[in-house]
Coordinates of C-alpha atoms and ligand atoms in Angstrom, one line a residue:
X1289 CA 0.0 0.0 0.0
X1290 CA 1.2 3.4 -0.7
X1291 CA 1.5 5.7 2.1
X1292 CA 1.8 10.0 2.0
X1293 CA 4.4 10.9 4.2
X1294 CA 4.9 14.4 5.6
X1295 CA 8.4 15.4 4.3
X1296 CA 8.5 19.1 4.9
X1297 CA 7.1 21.7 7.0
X1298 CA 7.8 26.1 6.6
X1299 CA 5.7 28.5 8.4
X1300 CA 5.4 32.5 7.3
X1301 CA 4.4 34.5 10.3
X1302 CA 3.6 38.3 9.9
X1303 CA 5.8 40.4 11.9
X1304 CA 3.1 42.9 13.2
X1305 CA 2.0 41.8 16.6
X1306 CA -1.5 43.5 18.6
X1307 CA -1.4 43.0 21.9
X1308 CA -4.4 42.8 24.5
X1309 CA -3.4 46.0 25.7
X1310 CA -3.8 47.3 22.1
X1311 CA -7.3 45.9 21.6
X1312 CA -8.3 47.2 24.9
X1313 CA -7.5 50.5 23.8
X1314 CA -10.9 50.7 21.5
X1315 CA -12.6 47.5 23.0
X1316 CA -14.1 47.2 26.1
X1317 CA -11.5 44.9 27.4
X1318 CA -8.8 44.2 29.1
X1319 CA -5.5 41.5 29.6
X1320 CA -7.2 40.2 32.9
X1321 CA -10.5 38.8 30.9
X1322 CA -8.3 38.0 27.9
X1323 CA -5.9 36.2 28.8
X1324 CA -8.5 34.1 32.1
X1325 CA -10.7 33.2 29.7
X1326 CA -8.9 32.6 26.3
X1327 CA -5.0 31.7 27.3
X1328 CA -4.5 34.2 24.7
X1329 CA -1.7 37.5 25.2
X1330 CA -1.0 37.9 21.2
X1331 CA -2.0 37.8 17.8
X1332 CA -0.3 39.0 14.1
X1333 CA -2.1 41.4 11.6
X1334 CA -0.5 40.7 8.4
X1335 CA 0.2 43.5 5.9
X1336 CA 0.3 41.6 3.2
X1337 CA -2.0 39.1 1.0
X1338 CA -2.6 35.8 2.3
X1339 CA -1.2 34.1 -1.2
X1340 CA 2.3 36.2 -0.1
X1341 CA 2.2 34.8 3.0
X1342 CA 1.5 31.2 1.6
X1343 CA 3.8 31.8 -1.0
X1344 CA 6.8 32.7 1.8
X1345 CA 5.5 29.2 4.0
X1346 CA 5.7 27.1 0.9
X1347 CA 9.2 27.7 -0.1
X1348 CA 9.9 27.2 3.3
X1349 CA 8.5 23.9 3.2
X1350 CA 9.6 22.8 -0.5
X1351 CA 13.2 23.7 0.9
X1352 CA 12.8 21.6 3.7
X1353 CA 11.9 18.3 1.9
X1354 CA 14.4 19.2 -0.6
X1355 CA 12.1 19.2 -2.9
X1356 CA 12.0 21.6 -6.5
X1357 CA 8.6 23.2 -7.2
X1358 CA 8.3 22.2 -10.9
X1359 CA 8.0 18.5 -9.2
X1360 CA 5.0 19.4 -7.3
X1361 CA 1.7 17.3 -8.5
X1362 CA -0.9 19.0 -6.4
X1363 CA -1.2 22.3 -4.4
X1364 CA -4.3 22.5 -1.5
X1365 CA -4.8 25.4 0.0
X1366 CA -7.1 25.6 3.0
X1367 CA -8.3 28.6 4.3
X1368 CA -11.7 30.7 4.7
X1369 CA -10.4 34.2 4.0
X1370 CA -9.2 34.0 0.3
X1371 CA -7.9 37.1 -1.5
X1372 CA -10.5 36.4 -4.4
X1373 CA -12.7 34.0 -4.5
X1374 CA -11.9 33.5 -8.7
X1375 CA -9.2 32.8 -9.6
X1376 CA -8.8 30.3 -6.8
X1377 CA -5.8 31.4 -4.4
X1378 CA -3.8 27.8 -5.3
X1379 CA -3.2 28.6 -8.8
X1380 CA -1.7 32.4 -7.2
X1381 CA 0.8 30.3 -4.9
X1382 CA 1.0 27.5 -7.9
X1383 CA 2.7 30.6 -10.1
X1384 CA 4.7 32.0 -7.6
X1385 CA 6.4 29.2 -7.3
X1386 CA 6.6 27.9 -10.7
X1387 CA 4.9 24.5 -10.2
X1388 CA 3.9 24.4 -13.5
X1389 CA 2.5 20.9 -13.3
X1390 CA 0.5 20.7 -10.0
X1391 CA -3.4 20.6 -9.9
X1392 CA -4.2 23.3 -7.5
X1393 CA -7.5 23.6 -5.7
X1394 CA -9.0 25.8 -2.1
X1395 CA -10.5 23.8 1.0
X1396 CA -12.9 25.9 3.0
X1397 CA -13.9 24.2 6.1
X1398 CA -13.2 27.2 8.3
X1399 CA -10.7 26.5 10.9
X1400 CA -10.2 22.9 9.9
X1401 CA -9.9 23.6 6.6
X1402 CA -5.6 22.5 6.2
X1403 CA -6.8 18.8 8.0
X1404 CA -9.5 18.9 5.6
X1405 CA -6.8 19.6 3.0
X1406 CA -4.2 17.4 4.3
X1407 CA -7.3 14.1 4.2
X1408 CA -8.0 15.5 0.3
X1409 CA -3.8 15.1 -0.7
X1410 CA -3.4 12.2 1.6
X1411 CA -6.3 10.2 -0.2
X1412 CA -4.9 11.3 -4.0
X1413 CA -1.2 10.1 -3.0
X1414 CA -2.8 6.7 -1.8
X1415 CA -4.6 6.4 -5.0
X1416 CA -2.0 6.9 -7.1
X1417 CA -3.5 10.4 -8.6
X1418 CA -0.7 12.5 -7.4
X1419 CA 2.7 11.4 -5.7
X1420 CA 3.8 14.9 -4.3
X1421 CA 1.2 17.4 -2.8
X1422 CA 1.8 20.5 -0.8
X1423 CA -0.5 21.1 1.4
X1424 CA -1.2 24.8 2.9
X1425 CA -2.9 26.3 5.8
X1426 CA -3.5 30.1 5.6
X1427 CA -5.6 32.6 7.1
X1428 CA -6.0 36.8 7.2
X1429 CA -8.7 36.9 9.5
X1430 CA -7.8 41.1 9.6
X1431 CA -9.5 42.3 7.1
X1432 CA -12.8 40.4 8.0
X1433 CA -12.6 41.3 11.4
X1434 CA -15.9 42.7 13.2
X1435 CA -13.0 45.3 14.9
X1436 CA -15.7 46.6 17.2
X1437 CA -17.1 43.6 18.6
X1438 CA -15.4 42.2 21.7
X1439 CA -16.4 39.0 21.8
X1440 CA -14.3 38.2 18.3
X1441 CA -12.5 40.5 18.2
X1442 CA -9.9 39.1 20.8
X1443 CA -9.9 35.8 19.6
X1444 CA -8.2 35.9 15.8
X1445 CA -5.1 36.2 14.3
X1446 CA -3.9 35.9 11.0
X1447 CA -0.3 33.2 9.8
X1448 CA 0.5 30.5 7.8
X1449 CA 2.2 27.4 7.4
X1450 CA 2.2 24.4 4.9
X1451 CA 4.1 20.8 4.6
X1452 CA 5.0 18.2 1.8
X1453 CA 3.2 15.2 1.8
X1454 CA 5.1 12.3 -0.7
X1455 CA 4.3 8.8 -1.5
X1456 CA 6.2 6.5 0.2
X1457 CA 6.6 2.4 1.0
X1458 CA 6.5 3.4 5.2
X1459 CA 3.4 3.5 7.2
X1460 CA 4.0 7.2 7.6
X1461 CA 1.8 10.5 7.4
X1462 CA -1.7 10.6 8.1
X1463 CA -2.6 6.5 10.0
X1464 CA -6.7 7.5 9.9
X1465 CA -8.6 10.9 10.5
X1466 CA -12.4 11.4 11.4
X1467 CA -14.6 13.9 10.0
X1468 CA -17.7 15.3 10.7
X1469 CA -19.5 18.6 10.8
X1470 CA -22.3 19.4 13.5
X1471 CA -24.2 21.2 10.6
X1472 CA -27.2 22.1 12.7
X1473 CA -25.3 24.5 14.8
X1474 CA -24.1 26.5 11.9
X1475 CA -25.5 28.9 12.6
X1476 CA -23.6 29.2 15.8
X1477 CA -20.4 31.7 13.4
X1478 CA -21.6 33.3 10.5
X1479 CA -19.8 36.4 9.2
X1480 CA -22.1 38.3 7.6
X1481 CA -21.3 40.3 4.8
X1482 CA -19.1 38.1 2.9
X1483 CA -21.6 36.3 -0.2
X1484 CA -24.6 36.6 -2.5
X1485 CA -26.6 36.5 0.4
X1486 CA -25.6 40.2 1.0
X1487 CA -24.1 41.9 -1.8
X1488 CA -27.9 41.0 -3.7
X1489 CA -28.9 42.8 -1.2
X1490 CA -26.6 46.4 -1.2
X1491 CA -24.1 45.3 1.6
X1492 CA -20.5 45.7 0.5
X1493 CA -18.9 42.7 0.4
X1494 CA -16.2 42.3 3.0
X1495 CA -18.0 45.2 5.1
X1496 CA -18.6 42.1 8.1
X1497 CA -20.4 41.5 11.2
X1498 CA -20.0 38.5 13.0
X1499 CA -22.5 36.2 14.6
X1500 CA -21.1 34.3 17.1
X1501 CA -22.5 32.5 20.0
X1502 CA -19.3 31.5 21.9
X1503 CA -20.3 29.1 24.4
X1504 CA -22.4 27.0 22.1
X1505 CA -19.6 27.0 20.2
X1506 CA -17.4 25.9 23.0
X1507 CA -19.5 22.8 24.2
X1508 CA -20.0 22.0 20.4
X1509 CA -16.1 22.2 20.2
X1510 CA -15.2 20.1 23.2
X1511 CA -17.8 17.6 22.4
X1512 CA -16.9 16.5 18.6
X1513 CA -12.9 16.9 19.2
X1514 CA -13.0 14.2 22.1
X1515 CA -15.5 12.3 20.2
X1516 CA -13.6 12.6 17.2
X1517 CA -10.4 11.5 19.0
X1518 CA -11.8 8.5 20.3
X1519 CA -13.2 7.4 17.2
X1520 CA -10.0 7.6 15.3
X1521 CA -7.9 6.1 18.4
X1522 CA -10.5 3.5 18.6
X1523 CA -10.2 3.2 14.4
X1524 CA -6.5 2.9 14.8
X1525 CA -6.1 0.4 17.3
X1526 CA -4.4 3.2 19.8
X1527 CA -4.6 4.2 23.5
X1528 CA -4.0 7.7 24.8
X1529 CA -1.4 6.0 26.6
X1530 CA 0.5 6.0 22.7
X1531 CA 0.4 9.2 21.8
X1532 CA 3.6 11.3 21.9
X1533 CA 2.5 14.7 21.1
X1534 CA -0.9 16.4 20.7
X1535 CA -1.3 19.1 18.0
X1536 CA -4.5 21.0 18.0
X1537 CA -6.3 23.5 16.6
X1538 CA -6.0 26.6 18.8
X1539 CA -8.9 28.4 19.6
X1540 CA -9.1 28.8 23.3
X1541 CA -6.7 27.3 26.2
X1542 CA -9.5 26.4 27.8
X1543 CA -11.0 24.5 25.0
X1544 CA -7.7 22.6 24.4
X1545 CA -7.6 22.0 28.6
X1546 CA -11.0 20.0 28.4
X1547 CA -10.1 18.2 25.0
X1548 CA -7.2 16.4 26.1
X1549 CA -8.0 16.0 29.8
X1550 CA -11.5 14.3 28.2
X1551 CA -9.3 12.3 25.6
X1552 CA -6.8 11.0 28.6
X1553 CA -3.7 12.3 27.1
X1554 CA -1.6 14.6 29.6
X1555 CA -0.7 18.7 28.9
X1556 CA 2.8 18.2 28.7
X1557 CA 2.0 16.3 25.7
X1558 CA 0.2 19.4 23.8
X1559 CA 2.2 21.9 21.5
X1560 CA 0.7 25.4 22.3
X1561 CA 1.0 28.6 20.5
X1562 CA -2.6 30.1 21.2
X1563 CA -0.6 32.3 23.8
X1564 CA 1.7 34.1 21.1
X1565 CA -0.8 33.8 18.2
X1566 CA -4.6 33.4 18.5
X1567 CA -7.0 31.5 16.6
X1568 CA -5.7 31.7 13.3
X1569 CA -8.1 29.4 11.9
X1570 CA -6.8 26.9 9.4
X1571 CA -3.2 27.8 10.3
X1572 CA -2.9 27.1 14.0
X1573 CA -2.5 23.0 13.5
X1574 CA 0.6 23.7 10.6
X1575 CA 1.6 26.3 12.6
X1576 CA 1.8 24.6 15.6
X1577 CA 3.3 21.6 13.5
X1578 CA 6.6 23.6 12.8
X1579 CA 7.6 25.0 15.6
X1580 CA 6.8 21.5 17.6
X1581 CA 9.8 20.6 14.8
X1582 CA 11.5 23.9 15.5
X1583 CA 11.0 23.6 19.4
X1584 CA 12.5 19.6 19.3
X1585 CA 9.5 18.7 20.5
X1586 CA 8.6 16.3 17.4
X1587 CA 10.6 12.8 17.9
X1588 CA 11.8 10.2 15.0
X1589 CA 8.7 7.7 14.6
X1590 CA 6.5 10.3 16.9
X1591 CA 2.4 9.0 17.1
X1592 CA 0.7 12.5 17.0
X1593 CA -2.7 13.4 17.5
X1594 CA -4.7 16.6 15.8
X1595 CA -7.4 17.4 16.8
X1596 CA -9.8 20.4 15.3
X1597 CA -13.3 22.1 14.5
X1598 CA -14.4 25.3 12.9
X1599 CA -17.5 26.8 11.3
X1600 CA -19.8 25.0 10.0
X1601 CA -19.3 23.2 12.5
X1602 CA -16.8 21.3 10.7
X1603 CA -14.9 18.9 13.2
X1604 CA -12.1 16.4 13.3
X1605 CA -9.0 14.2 14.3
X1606 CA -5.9 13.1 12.5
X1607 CA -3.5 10.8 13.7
X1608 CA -0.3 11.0 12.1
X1609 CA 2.6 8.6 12.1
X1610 CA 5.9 11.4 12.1
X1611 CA 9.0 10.0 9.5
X1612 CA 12.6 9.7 10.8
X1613 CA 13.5 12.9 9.8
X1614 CA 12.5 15.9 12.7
X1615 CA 15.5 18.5 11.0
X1616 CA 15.0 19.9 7.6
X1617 CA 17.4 19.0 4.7
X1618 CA 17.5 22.9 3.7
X1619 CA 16.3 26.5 4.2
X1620 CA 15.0 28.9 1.9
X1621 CA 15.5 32.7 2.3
X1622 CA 12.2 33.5 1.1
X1623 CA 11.1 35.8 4.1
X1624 CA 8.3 39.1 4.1
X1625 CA 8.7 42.4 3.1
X1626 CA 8.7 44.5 6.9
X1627 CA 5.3 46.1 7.6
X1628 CA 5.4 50.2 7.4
X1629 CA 2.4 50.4 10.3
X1630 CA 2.1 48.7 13.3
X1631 CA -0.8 46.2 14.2
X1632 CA -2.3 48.7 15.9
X1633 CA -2.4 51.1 13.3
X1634 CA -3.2 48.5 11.0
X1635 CA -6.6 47.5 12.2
X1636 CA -7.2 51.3 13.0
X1637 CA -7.1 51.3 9.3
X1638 CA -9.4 48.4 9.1
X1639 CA -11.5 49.9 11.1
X1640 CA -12.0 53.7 9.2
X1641 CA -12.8 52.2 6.3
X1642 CA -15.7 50.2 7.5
X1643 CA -17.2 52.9 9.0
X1644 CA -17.0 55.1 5.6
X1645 CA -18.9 51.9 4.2
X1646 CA -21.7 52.2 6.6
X1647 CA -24.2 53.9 4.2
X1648 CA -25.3 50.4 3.5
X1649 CA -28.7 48.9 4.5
X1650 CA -27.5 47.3 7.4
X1651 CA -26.6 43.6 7.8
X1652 CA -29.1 43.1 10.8
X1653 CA -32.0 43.4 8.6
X1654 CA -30.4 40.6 6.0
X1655 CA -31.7 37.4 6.7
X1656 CA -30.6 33.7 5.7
X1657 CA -30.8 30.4 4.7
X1658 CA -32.5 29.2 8.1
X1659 CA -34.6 32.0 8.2
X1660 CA -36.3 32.4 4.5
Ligands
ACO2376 N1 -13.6 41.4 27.1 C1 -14.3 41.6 28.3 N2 -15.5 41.0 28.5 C2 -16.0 40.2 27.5 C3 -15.3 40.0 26.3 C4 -14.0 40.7 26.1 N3 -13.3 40.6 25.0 N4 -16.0 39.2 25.5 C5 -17.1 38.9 26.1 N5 -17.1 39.5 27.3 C6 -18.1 39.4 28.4 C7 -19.5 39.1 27.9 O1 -20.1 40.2 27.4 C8 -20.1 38.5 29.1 O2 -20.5 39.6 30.0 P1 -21.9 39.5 30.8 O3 -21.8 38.3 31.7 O4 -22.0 40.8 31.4 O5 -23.0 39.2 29.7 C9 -19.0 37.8 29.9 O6 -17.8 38.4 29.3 C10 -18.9 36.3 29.8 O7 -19.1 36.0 28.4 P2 -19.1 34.5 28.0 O8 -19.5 34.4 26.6 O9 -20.0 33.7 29.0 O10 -17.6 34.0 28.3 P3 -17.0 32.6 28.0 O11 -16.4 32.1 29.3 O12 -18.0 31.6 27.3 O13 -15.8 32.9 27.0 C11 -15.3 32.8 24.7 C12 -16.1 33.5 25.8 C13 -13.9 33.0 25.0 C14 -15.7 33.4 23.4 C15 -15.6 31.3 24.7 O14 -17.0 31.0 24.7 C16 -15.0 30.5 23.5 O15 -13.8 30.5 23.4 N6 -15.8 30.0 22.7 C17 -15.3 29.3 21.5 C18 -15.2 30.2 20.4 C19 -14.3 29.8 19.3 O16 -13.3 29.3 19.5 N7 -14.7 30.0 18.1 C20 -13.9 29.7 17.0 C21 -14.7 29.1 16.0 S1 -13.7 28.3 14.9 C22 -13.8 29.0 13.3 O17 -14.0 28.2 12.4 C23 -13.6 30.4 13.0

C-alpha cells in the first residue's frame, strides 16, 4: 500500500503583533478577561496578501523536503479568508512558485480547513493520482474582522504554514482521521457580509459582522474533538497512553484544557502557541506543527494526534505517524517584506474604512438560509 508521508514543513508569520493592551484600547477589554478566559496574550495582523504569506511558508516547506517546485503534482490550500474568491488562491501560490504541473484547488472548512486539505492530498497520494502534494494552511482573518465587537475581536489572528506530503513504502503520514460537521449549529459563526446572500442585497462585500454564539460553540467544540479522538484512536487500534504529542487546533486554552484531559492524554504532551498567536483558523494546526519541529518537541517515529473544529461546525481528528526525519534537509530565504504600520495602526485602518462603508442597508435586517 502506498503511504503519504509528511516530508517538509515552513511557516510564514507576519511580523506585526496586537497585543491585548492594544485591543483594549478601543474595546471594552482588558488582559485580565483575555488572557483568564482565552489563554490568549497575542496575535499578528498581516500587511500583506494571504497568497504572499503562503507563498513565503511554501518555499519554506519545499526547501525543507528538498524538494523543487516544478515536481510538485498537487497544491491545497485551506483557508476561509481567500484574496479572491476567482481565480482560486492555489493557482496564485501554484505561479509564484513555478509549479507548472501541479493541480491546484481551495478547501474551506473554516478552521479545519488544512486537515481537511491534508485528508483530500493524503487520499490522492494513496490512490496513485498525485505522488507529491503540498498542502497549505492560511488565514487573514484582519480584514474580516468585526473590529468593534469584543467578543471576536480578541480571539483571531492571522499566519501561515504548509508541509509536503510524498508517497512512500512506510506506514507514515496521516494512519486514519475522522470527520464530521455538526451542521445544525451553523448557525452558531456566520460572518455576515461576505456572499450573494448580502451583496444582492446592497451590503458591501467584505463590510462584516459576525454572529457568534461562543459558548455554544465551546460545548460544540469540546464535544466533537474528544469524540472525534476516540473514534480515530478506537479506528486505529491506539490508546492515549500511545500518543507522543498532541497538536491541535488553537482556539481557546481552555477548549484545548477539556479536550485532552477528556481524551486522557496529559498537557505536557500538547504543543501550544494560542498564547503568542490566536485563533488563526486553518493555520494554527501547521503552525503549531513547525515549531513542535522547531522547538525539538517532534521525535523520529513520533504518534501525533490533531485534533480540530471550525464553522460549520466542521470537526475532526488526524492521527499522524511522524518519519525519521525531525530537522529539515535545507532553508529557503524566502522571508516578508517588513510592515510600514504597526498592528495597531493597521486595524485602525481596518476599522475607518468600515465605518466610511456604513451607508449600507445594514446587515441586521439581511436574513438567511435558516430563516427564508
Ligand atoms: N472582554 C471583556 N468581556 C468580554 C469580552 C471581552 N473581550 N467578550 C465577552 N465578554 C463578556 C461578555 O459580554 C459577558 O458579559 P456578561 O456576563 O455581562 O454578559 C462575559 O464576558 C462572559 O461571556 P461568556 O461568553 O459567557 O464567556 P465565556 O467564558 O464563554 O468565554 C469565549 C467566551 C472566549 C468566546 C468562549 O466561549 C469561547 O472560546 N468559545 C469558542 C469560540 C471559538 O473558539 N470560536 C472559534 C470558531 S472556529 C472557526 O471556524 C472560526
Amino acid at each position: 500500500m502506498t503511504h503519504a508521508a509528511i516530508t517538509g514543513w515552513g511557516k510564514c508569520m507576519p511580523s506585526a503583533v496586537l497585543t491585548n493592551a492594544d485591543l483594549s484600547t478601543f474595546l471594552d477589554t482588558n488582559d485580565e478577561w483575555i488572557v483568564s478566559r482565552t489563554g490568549m496574550k497575542e496575535r499578528r495582523v498581516s500587511h500583506v496578501s494571504a497568497i504572499e504569506m503562503a507563498v513565503v511558508a511554501s518555499k519554506q516547506a519545499l526547501a525543507c523536503a528538498g524538494v523543487d517546485a516544478a515536481d510538485v503534482d498537487l497544491i491545497v490550500y485551506g483557508s476561509c479568508s481567500s484574496d479572491e474568491l476567482v481565480p482560486n488562491s492555489a493557482s496564485g501560490v501554484q505561479t509564484a512558485l513555478g509549479a507548472t504541473r501541479a493541480a491546484s484547488m481551495d478547501v474551506n472548512t473554516a478552521c479545519t480547513s488544512f486537515l481537511y486539505s491534508l485528508s483530500t492530498a493524503t487520499a490522492m497520494i494513496r490512490t496513485g493520482v498525485v505522488k507529491t502534494a503540498l498542502v497549505i494552511g492560511v488565514e487573514i482573518i484582519s480584514p474580516f474582522m468585526d473590529w468593534d465587537n469584543r467578543n471576536v475581536a480578541v480571539l483571531f489572528g492571522d499566519g501561515c504554514a504548509a508541509v509536503v506530503v510524498q508517497a512512500s513504502d512506510k506506514e507514515e503520514g496521516v494512519l486514519g482521521e475522522q470527520l464530521g460537521c455538526l451542521a445544525d449549529a451553523r448557525q452558531t459563526l456566520r460572518v455576515r457580509g461576505m456572499g450573494t446572500a448580502y451583496t444582492n442585497r446592497g451590503v458591501t462585500s467584505g463590510d462584516t459582522e459576525w454572529d457568534f454564539d461562543g459558548p455554544e460553540i465551546f460545548k460544540r467544540a469540546v464535544n466533537g474533538m474528544v469524540q472525534a479522538s476516540q473514534a480515530v484512536m478506537k479506528k486505529c487500534g491506539v490508546t492515549p497512553d500511545d500518543i507522543d504529542l498532541v497538536v491541535p487546533h488553537q482556539a481557546n486554552l481552555r477548549i484545548i484544557e477539556a479536550v485532552v484531559n477528556r481524551s486522557g492524554v496529559p498537557m505536557d504532551k500538547v504543543m501550544l502557541t494560542v498564547e503568542r498567536y490566536g485563533n488563526m483558523s486553518a493555520a494554527t494546526v501547521p503552525v503549531a506543527l513547525a515549531e513542535a519541529l522547531e522547538e525539538g518537541r517532534m521525535k523520529p517515529g513520533a504518534l501525533v494526534l490533531l485534533p480540530a473544529f471550525g464553522a460549520g461546525l466542521t470537526v475532526c481528528a488526524h492521527l499522524v505517524r511522524w518519519g525519521d526525519r525531525v530537522t529539515p534537509l535545507g532553508v529557503s530565504d524566502a522571508a516578508l517584506s517588513k510592515p510600514k504600520k504597526s498592528a495597531l495602526e493597521m486595524v485602525q485602518d481596518i476599522r475607518a474604512r468600515k465605518s466610511r462603508d456604513a451607508s449600507h442597508p445594514g446587515l441586521q435586517g439581511v436574513t438567511f438560509i435558516e430563516q427564508m
